[in-house]
Amino acid sequence: MPDRLHRQSENTTVLSAGEAVRALPVRARTRLLFDLLAEAGVTGIVIPGENGEIEGYLADRTIALKYLKNKSWAIETVWMMQAVFAKRGAGSWIDLGANIGTTVIPAALVGASCHAVEADPGNLVLLRRNIARNGVTGRVMVHDAAVWDENTTLIFEQAPSNLGDHRVRATEPDKENAYGESSRSTIEVSAFRLDTLIDPFSLQGPVIVKLDIQGAEAHALAGGDALFKRADLAFLEYWPYGFRRLGTTPEALFRHIGNYFSHAALMSDDQRPDAIDLVPFAEITHRLLTAEAANAVVALDLVLSKSATL
């Protein structure tokens, strides 16, 4: 009986398995790899890239998957941080929402003294491993905590497939449940005011803070007055949905920011430091509020500065 699996007409092209995989888009290939490894019982993967050699969970279909695809994460933030340290000297990097280390490791690799703040136990395991893997243990202090406007214990919800979207839960999920929050598992975490967690007067300048804490940014600012007075620069994720879930409006966040930073810029993907155009912060707030009114804002990255130049 003929082997019909290998028969082909003149107009048919038969691809090998490898060729078929390579013909897929990069995103589809990386997802397929994660699926196959997970099916084989593998739980993690170590990926070399621009931010260092990073171990991620296969369950994480956001940060780990993108790092495998692009070999970088938040690279415009990393480039700008490195440019400032190269210009002014390696100072202090405060990483709020350090996750598995993709931004604190590049800071430590250029000589900065770092504080990595992360509340999720699973992420903390990989954060510590990745810090050790990249040889920067002596330059990074890891804080097992959430940041808030008081020292307390908080409910912390865990996202099943985006391990960068674990976040504080202030109230039970209601009808605005865009990310399936009502079905997430929860744990209790210790939370501290930033000025309690980190001594701002011990920091060597320049001081740069990264705030990517899924809507809790205003609470971090309220609990870190002394630290933000010391900060020269900050990178902040602007995500109105997350703010509102924790009882903060964009207007209230802007008032907090205005206490410490006079200039800002919107950041775009793969943007180089010399392309950043800092403008008075009031201009940025007007643009963001107008965009939100037109339902045009999902999440954006801001760089905040005490002066008109980096």
mmCIF file of C-alpha atoms in Angstrom:
data_model
loop_
_atom_site.group_PDB
_atom_site.id
_atom_site.type_symbol
_atom_site.label_atom_id
_atom_site.label_comp_id
_atom_site.label_asym_id
_atom_site.label_seq_id
_atom_site.Cartn_x
_atom_site.Cartn_y
_atom_site.Cartn_z
ATOM 1 C CA MET A 1 0.000 0.000 0.000
ATOM 2 C CA PRO A 2 1.485 3.379 -0.929
ATOM 3 C CA ASP A 3 2.655 5.624 1.894
ATOM 4 C CA ARG A 4 0.242 8.486 1.305
ATOM 5 C CA LEU A 5 1.961 10.667 3.904
ATOM 6 C CA HIS A 6 4.902 11.044 1.511
ATOM 7 C CA ARG A 7 3.040 11.292 -1.798
ATOM 8 C CA GLN A 8 3.004 14.709 -3.450
ATOM 9 C CA SER A 9 1.758 16.188 -6.681
ATOM 10 C CA GLU A 10 3.815 18.473 -8.880
ATOM 11 C CA ASN A 11 2.254 21.551 -7.201
ATOM 12 C CA THR A 12 2.706 20.422 -3.585
ATOM 13 C CA THR A 13 5.607 21.429 -1.335
ATOM 14 C CA VAL A 14 6.380 19.203 1.643
ATOM 15 C CA LEU A 15 8.137 20.918 4.548
ATOM 16 C CA SER A 16 10.147 19.201 7.227
ATOM 17 C CA ALA A 17 9.008 19.787 10.819
ATOM 18 C CA GLY A 18 11.904 22.217 11.344
ATOM 19 C CA GLU A 19 11.098 24.157 8.202
ATOM 20 C CA ALA A 20 7.433 24.328 9.160
ATOM 21 C CA VAL A 21 8.304 25.769 12.578
ATOM 22 C CA ARG A 22 10.756 28.287 11.099
ATOM 23 C CA ALA A 23 8.042 29.420 8.675
ATOM 24 C CA LEU A 24 5.873 30.542 11.602
ATOM 25 C CA PRO A 25 5.996 34.156 12.859
ATOM 26 C CA VAL A 26 8.429 34.642 15.770
ATOM 27 C CA ARG A 27 5.624 35.134 18.300
ATOM 28 C CA ALA A 28 3.930 31.901 17.218
ATOM 29 C CA ARG A 29 7.249 30.007 17.407
ATOM 30 C CA THR A 30 7.948 31.176 20.938
ATOM 31 C CA ARG A 31 4.437 30.259 22.074
ATOM 32 C CA LEU A 32 4.801 26.833 20.481
ATOM 33 C CA LEU A 33 8.117 26.314 22.273
ATOM 34 C CA PHE A 34 6.557 27.262 25.623
ATOM 35 C CA ASP A 35 3.622 24.913 24.980
ATOM 36 C CA LEU A 36 5.879 21.990 24.084
ATOM 37 C CA LEU A 37 8.179 22.512 27.068
ATOM 38 C CA ALA A 38 5.213 22.836 29.439
ATOM 39 C CA GLU A 39 3.725 19.625 28.029
ATOM 40 C CA ALA A 40 7.032 17.911 28.754
ATOM 41 C CA GLY A 41 6.801 19.015 32.397
ATOM 42 C CA VAL A 42 9.327 21.854 32.229
ATOM 43 C CA THR A 43 8.413 24.805 34.488
ATOM 44 C CA GLY A 44 11.101 27.366 33.665
ATOM 45 C CA ILE A 45 13.478 28.569 31.002
ATOM 46 C CA VAL A 46 16.749 30.537 31.129
ATOM 47 C CA ILE A 47 17.036 33.133 28.363
ATOM 48 C CA PRO A 48 20.140 35.195 27.494
ATOM 49 C CA GLY A 49 19.429 38.736 26.336
ATOM 50 C CA GLU A 50 20.250 42.448 26.585
ATOM 51 C CA ASN A 51 18.962 42.697 30.180
ATOM 52 C CA GLY A 52 21.079 39.764 31.313
ATOM 53 C CA GLU A 53 20.570 36.021 31.539
ATOM 54 C CA ILE A 54 17.006 35.770 32.826
ATOM 55 C CA GLU A 55 15.139 32.737 34.140
ATOM 56 C CA GLY A 56 11.375 32.926 33.673
ATOM 57 C CA TYR A 57 8.402 30.681 34.316
ATOM 58 C CA LEU A 58 6.794 28.953 31.339
ATOM 59 C CA ALA A 59 3.439 29.915 32.866
ATOM 60 C CA ASP A 60 4.341 33.558 32.259
ATOM 61 C CA ARG A 61 3.075 34.299 28.777
ATOM 62 C CA THR A 62 3.951 38.002 28.990
ATOM 63 C CA ILE A 63 7.388 38.867 30.394
ATOM 64 C CA ALA A 64 9.174 35.546 29.854
ATOM 65 C CA LEU A 65 7.592 35.003 26.443
ATOM 66 C CA LYS A 66 8.479 38.520 25.259
ATOM 67 C CA TYR A 67 12.017 38.215 26.604
ATOM 68 C CA LEU A 68 12.514 35.055 24.572
ATOM 69 C CA LYS A 69 11.060 36.723 21.470
ATOM 70 C CA ASN A 70 12.886 40.086 21.707
ATOM 71 C CA LYS A 71 15.845 39.265 23.977
ATOM 72 C CA SER A 72 15.005 42.469 25.866
ATOM 73 C CA TRP A 73 12.434 43.958 28.228
ATOM 74 C CA ALA A 74 11.616 47.671 28.731
ATOM 75 C CA ILE A 75 14.778 48.344 26.792
ATOM 76 C CA GLU A 76 14.110 52.087 26.373
ATOM 77 C CA THR A 77 13.984 52.421 30.186
ATOM 78 C CA VAL A 78 17.234 50.458 30.502
ATOM 79 C CA TRP A 79 18.974 52.564 27.836
ATOM 80 C CA MET A 80 17.963 55.829 29.512
ATOM 81 C CA MET A 81 18.932 54.637 32.971
ATOM 82 C CA GLN A 82 22.320 53.517 31.661
ATOM 83 C CA ALA A 83 22.810 56.827 29.819
ATOM 84 C CA VAL A 84 22.135 58.842 32.993
ATOM 85 C CA PHE A 85 24.510 56.701 35.060
ATOM 86 C CA ALA A 86 27.170 56.941 32.338
ATOM 87 C CA LYS A 87 26.848 60.735 32.346
ATOM 88 C CA ARG A 88 26.555 61.398 36.092
ATOM 89 C CA GLY A 89 28.160 58.335 37.642
ATOM 90 C CA ALA A 90 26.574 55.079 38.768
ATOM 91 C CA GLY A 91 24.245 56.063 41.589
ATOM 92 C CA SER A 92 21.181 54.327 43.029
ATOM 93 C CA TRP A 93 18.428 52.405 41.237
ATOM 94 C CA ILE A 94 15.188 51.841 43.178
ATOM 95 C CA ASP A 95 13.092 49.187 41.428
ATOM 96 C CA LEU A 96 9.495 49.105 42.663
ATOM 97 C CA GLY A 97 7.878 46.063 41.126
ATOM 98 C CA ALA A 98 11.197 44.376 40.350
ATOM 99 C CA ASN A 99 9.463 41.195 39.144
ATOM 100 C CA ILE A 100 12.170 38.709 38.013
ATOM 101 C CA GLY A 101 14.963 41.267 37.626
ATOM 102 C CA THR A 102 14.856 42.469 34.024
ATOM 103 C CA THR A 103 15.474 46.113 34.986
ATOM 104 C CA VAL A 104 17.411 45.877 38.255
ATOM 105 C CA ILE A 105 20.047 43.552 36.787
ATOM 106 C CA PRO A 106 21.094 45.982 33.988
ATOM 107 C CA ALA A 107 21.368 48.755 36.583
ATOM 108 C CA ALA A 108 23.572 46.627 38.821
ATOM 109 C CA LEU A 109 25.687 45.517 35.860
ATOM 110 C CA VAL A 110 26.694 49.154 35.195
ATOM 111 C CA GLY A 111 27.678 49.616 38.852
ATOM 112 C CA ALA A 112 24.581 51.142 40.475
ATOM 113 C CA SER A 113 23.626 50.327 44.056
ATOM 114 C CA CYS A 114 20.140 48.831 43.781
ATOM 115 C CA HIS A 115 17.044 48.126 45.825
ATOM 116 C CA ALA A 116 14.642 45.591 44.301
ATOM 117 C CA VAL A 117 11.143 45.590 45.819
ATOM 118 C CA GLU A 118 8.861 42.656 44.961
ATOM 119 C CA ALA A 119 5.890 41.195 46.843
ATOM 120 C CA ASP A 120 5.080 37.999 44.941
ATOM 121 C CA PRO A 121 6.756 34.877 46.405
ATOM 122 C CA GLY A 122 7.170 33.125 43.040
ATOM 123 C CA ASN A 123 8.702 36.166 41.400
ATOM 124 C CA LEU A 124 10.999 36.621 44.399
ATOM 125 C CA VAL A 125 12.451 33.138 43.878
ATOM 126 C CA LEU A 126 13.427 33.963 40.292
ATOM 127 C CA LEU A 127 14.498 37.509 41.168
ATOM 128 C CA ARG A 128 17.070 36.181 43.636
ATOM 129 C CA ARG A 129 18.210 33.457 41.236
ATOM 130 C CA ASN A 130 18.620 35.910 38.370
ATOM 131 C CA ILE A 131 20.550 38.375 40.511
ATOM 132 C CA ALA A 132 22.958 35.579 41.512
ATOM 133 C CA ARG A 133 23.094 34.176 37.968
ATOM 134 C CA ASN A 134 24.290 37.535 36.640
ATOM 135 C CA GLY A 135 26.875 38.037 39.371
ATOM 136 C CA VAL A 136 25.410 41.196 40.968
ATOM 137 C CA THR A 137 24.328 39.911 44.391
ATOM 138 C CA GLY A 138 26.571 42.402 46.167
ATOM 139 C CA ARG A 139 24.950 45.376 44.460
ATOM 140 C CA VAL A 140 21.253 44.508 44.939
ATOM 141 C CA MET A 141 19.240 44.514 48.164
ATOM 142 C CA VAL A 142 16.005 42.576 47.733
ATOM 143 C CA HIS A 143 12.917 43.635 49.719
ATOM 144 C CA ASP A 144 10.134 41.057 50.138
ATOM 145 C CA ALA A 145 7.295 43.578 50.342
ATOM 146 C CA ALA A 146 4.713 45.740 48.648
ATOM 147 C CA VAL A 147 4.952 49.531 48.844
ATOM 148 C CA TRP A 148 2.007 51.487 50.198
ATOM 149 C CA ASP A 149 1.162 54.711 52.032
ATOM 150 C CA GLU A 150 1.296 53.006 55.454
ATOM 151 C CA ASN A 151 2.899 49.974 57.067
ATOM 152 C CA THR A 152 0.245 47.263 56.968
ATOM 153 C CA THR A 153 -0.816 43.877 55.566
ATOM 154 C CA LEU A 154 -2.592 43.826 52.209
ATOM 155 C CA ILE A 155 -4.491 41.382 50.014
ATOM 156 C CA PHE A 156 -2.451 40.602 46.910
ATOM 157 C CA GLU A 157 -4.019 39.022 43.829
ATOM 158 C CA GLN A 158 -2.034 36.820 41.465
ATOM 159 C CA ALA A 159 -2.488 36.803 37.688
ATOM 160 C CA PRO A 160 -2.322 33.296 36.165
ATOM 161 C CA SER A 161 -0.490 34.034 32.901
ATOM 162 C CA ASN A 162 0.965 37.554 33.245
ATOM 163 C CA LEU A 163 3.264 37.279 36.222
ATOM 164 C CA GLY A 164 3.967 41.002 35.989
ATOM 165 C CA ASP A 165 0.308 41.772 36.764
ATOM 166 C CA HIS A 166 0.186 40.491 40.332
ATOM 167 C CA ARG A 167 -1.155 43.417 42.335
ATOM 168 C CA VAL A 168 -2.654 44.786 45.519
ATOM 169 C CA ARG A 169 -6.408 44.356 45.899
ATOM 170 C CA ALA A 170 -8.060 47.164 47.866
ATOM 171 C CA THR A 171 -11.678 46.088 47.309
ATOM 172 C CA GLU A 172 -13.453 43.035 45.938
ATOM 173 C CA PRO A 173 -13.629 42.991 42.121
ATOM 174 C CA ASP A 174 -16.855 44.502 40.844
ATOM 175 C CA LYS A 175 -18.417 44.899 37.411
ATOM 176 C CA GLU A 176 -15.158 46.529 36.209
ATOM 177 C CA ASN A 177 -13.371 43.221 36.059
ATOM 178 C CA ALA A 178 -11.503 43.611 32.771
ATOM 179 C CA TYR A 179 -8.663 41.217 33.590
ATOM 180 C CA GLY A 180 -10.646 38.466 35.288
ATOM 181 C CA GLU A 181 -9.677 39.719 38.738
ATOM 182 C CA SER A 182 -12.598 37.945 40.434
ATOM 183 C CA SER A 183 -11.128 34.529 39.558
ATOM 184 C CA ARG A 184 -7.578 35.262 40.729
ATOM 185 C CA SER A 185 -6.052 33.582 43.746
ATOM 186 C CA THR A 186 -5.020 35.875 46.596
ATOM 187 C CA ILE A 187 -2.427 35.920 49.356
ATOM 188 C CA GLU A 188 -1.542 38.332 52.149
ATOM 189 C CA VAL A 189 1.646 40.400 51.842
ATOM 190 C CA SER A 190 3.472 42.815 54.082
ATOM 191 C CA ALA A 191 3.392 46.406 52.851
ATOM 192 C CA PHE A 192 5.529 49.343 53.938
ATOM 193 C CA ARG A 193 5.917 53.025 53.342
ATOM 194 C CA LEU A 194 8.844 53.495 50.975
ATOM 195 C CA ASP A 195 10.581 55.779 53.464
ATOM 196 C CA THR A 196 10.362 52.949 56.028
ATOM 197 C CA LEU A 197 11.643 50.302 53.646
ATOM 198 C CA ILE A 198 14.603 52.277 52.227
ATOM 199 C CA ASP A 199 16.662 54.950 53.982
ATOM 200 C CA PRO A 200 16.671 57.786 51.410
ATOM 201 C CA PHE A 201 19.624 59.515 53.054
ATOM 202 C CA SER A 202 21.861 56.494 52.513
ATOM 203 C CA LEU A 203 21.451 56.613 48.728
ATOM 204 C CA GLN A 204 24.240 57.745 46.462
ATOM 205 C CA GLY A 205 23.157 60.064 43.662
ATOM 206 C CA PRO A 206 21.939 60.219 41.064
ATOM 207 C CA VAL A 207 18.852 58.452 42.386
ATOM 208 C CA ILE A 208 16.508 56.881 39.824
ATOM 209 C CA VAL A 209 13.222 55.218 40.774
ATOM 210 C CA LYS A 210 11.167 52.830 38.641
ATOM 211 C CA LEU A 211 7.478 52.546 39.596
ATOM 212 C CA ASP A 212 5.672 49.686 37.873
ATOM 213 C CA ILE A 213 3.353 48.453 40.609
ATOM 214 C CA GLN A 214 0.062 47.944 38.796
ATOM 215 C CA GLY A 215 -1.913 50.966 39.985
ATOM 216 C CA ALA A 216 -0.309 51.511 43.404
ATOM 217 C CA GLU A 217 1.976 54.312 42.181
ATOM 218 C CA ALA A 218 0.144 57.111 44.032
ATOM 219 C CA HIS A 219 0.327 55.125 47.274
ATOM 220 C CA ALA A 220 4.068 54.652 46.806
ATOM 221 C CA LEU A 221 4.530 58.382 46.232
ATOM 222 C CA ALA A 222 2.482 59.201 49.347
ATOM 223 C CA GLY A 223 4.640 56.887 51.448
ATOM 224 C CA GLY A 224 7.964 57.996 50.005
ATOM 225 C CA ASP A 225 8.142 61.747 50.453
ATOM 226 C CA ALA A 226 11.779 61.825 51.613
ATOM 227 C CA LEU A 227 12.905 59.386 48.917
ATOM 228 C CA PHE A 228 11.175 61.201 46.066
ATOM 229 C CA LYS A 229 12.643 64.497 47.236
ATOM 230 C CA ARG A 230 16.029 62.811 46.694
ATOM 231 C CA ALA A 231 15.122 61.242 43.355
ATOM 232 C CA ASP A 232 16.564 62.863 40.241
ATOM 233 C CA LEU A 233 14.528 60.831 37.791
ATOM 234 C CA ALA A 234 11.623 58.368 37.825
ATOM 235 C CA PHE A 235 10.060 55.976 35.349
ATOM 236 C CA LEU A 236 6.349 55.445 35.955
ATOM 237 C CA GLU A 237 3.715 53.294 34.293
ATOM 238 C CA TYR A 238 0.596 55.375 33.672
ATOM 239 C CA TRP A 239 -2.400 53.001 33.794
ATOM 240 C CA PRO A 240 -5.712 54.674 34.755
ATOM 241 C CA TYR A 241 -7.586 51.377 35.092
ATOM 242 C CA GLY A 242 -5.125 50.172 37.715
ATOM 243 C CA PHE A 243 -5.179 53.498 39.576
ATOM 244 C CA ARG A 244 -8.966 53.516 39.835
ATOM 245 C CA ARG A 245 -9.108 49.963 41.131
ATOM 246 C CA LEU A 246 -7.008 51.188 44.073
ATOM 247 C CA GLY A 247 -9.069 54.340 44.622
ATOM 248 C CA THR A 248 -6.836 56.824 42.789
ATOM 249 C CA THR A 249 -7.766 59.124 39.909
ATOM 250 C CA PRO A 250 -5.220 60.305 37.334
ATOM 251 C CA GLU A 251 -5.717 63.848 38.634
ATOM 252 C CA ALA A 252 -4.777 62.752 42.165
ATOM 253 C CA LEU A 253 -1.714 60.934 40.857
ATOM 254 C CA PHE A 254 -0.628 64.042 38.956
ATOM 255 C CA ARG A 255 -0.858 66.117 42.133
ATOM 256 C CA HIS A 256 1.458 63.653 43.893
ATOM 257 C CA ILE A 257 3.927 63.669 40.994
ATOM 258 C CA GLY A 258 3.908 67.474 40.803
ATOM 259 C CA ASN A 259 5.243 67.641 44.345
ATOM 260 C CA TYR A 260 8.545 66.151 43.161
ATOM 261 C CA PHE A 261 9.004 66.467 39.391
ATOM 262 C CA SER A 262 8.673 69.485 37.114
ATOM 263 C CA HIS A 263 9.255 67.929 33.698
ATOM 264 C CA ALA A 264 8.215 64.747 31.924
ATOM 265 C CA ALA A 265 8.070 62.904 28.626
ATOM 266 C CA LEU A 266 6.066 60.061 27.153
ATOM 267 C CA MET A 267 8.254 57.119 26.192
ATOM 268 C CA SER A 268 7.786 54.956 23.131
ATOM 269 C CA ASP A 269 9.093 51.493 22.311
ATOM 270 C CA ASP A 270 12.831 51.275 21.598
ATOM 271 C CA GLN A 271 13.276 55.041 22.103
ATOM 272 C CA ARG A 272 16.861 56.179 22.528
ATOM 273 C CA PRO A 273 17.772 58.631 25.328
ATOM 274 C CA ASP A 274 18.796 61.374 22.885
ATOM 275 C CA ALA A 275 15.277 61.279 21.404
ATOM 276 C CA ILE A 276 13.557 62.092 24.716
ATOM 277 C CA ASP A 277 11.992 65.566 24.743
ATOM 278 C CA LEU A 278 11.269 66.672 28.310
ATOM 279 C CA VAL A 279 8.486 69.264 28.629
ATOM 280 C CA PRO A 280 6.801 70.932 31.623
ATOM 281 C CA PHE A 281 4.800 68.313 33.490
ATOM 282 C CA ALA A 282 1.554 70.288 33.101
ATOM 283 C CA GLU A 283 1.746 69.787 29.328
ATOM 284 C CA ILE A 284 1.925 66.027 29.763
ATOM 285 C CA THR A 285 -0.983 65.931 32.216
ATOM 286 C CA HIS A 286 -3.187 67.879 29.799
ATOM 287 C CA ARG A 287 -2.363 65.499 26.960
ATOM 288 C CA LEU A 288 -3.016 62.414 29.072
ATOM 289 C CA LEU A 289 -6.333 63.627 30.453
ATOM 290 C CA THR A 290 -7.495 64.614 26.975
ATOM 291 C CA ALA A 291 -6.507 61.213 25.615
ATOM 292 C CA GLU A 292 -8.295 59.404 28.418
ATOM 293 C CA ALA A 293 -11.471 61.426 27.843
ATOM 294 C CA ALA A 294 -11.363 60.174 24.256
ATOM 295 C CA ASN A 295 -10.832 56.604 25.552
ATOM 296 C CA ALA A 296 -7.410 56.560 23.898
ATOM 297 C CA VAL A 297 -5.231 55.590 26.887
ATOM 298 C CA VAL A 298 -4.595 52.027 27.992
ATOM 299 C CA ALA A 299 -1.096 52.101 29.533
ATOM 300 C CA LEU A 300 1.844 54.397 28.847
ATOM 301 C CA ASP A 301 5.342 54.856 30.247
ATOM 302 C CA LEU A 302 6.458 58.236 31.576
ATOM 303 C CA VAL A 303 9.879 59.542 32.471
ATOM 304 C CA LEU A 304 9.778 62.204 35.202
ATOM 305 C CA SER A 305 12.565 64.674 35.888
ATOM 306 C CA LYS A 306 13.388 67.507 38.279
ATOM 307 C CA SER A 307 14.858 69.507 35.403
ATOM 308 C CA ALA A 308 14.448 70.066 31.696
ATOM 309 C CA THR A 309 17.489 67.911 30.867
ATOM 310 C CA LEU A 310 18.408 64.349 31.708
#
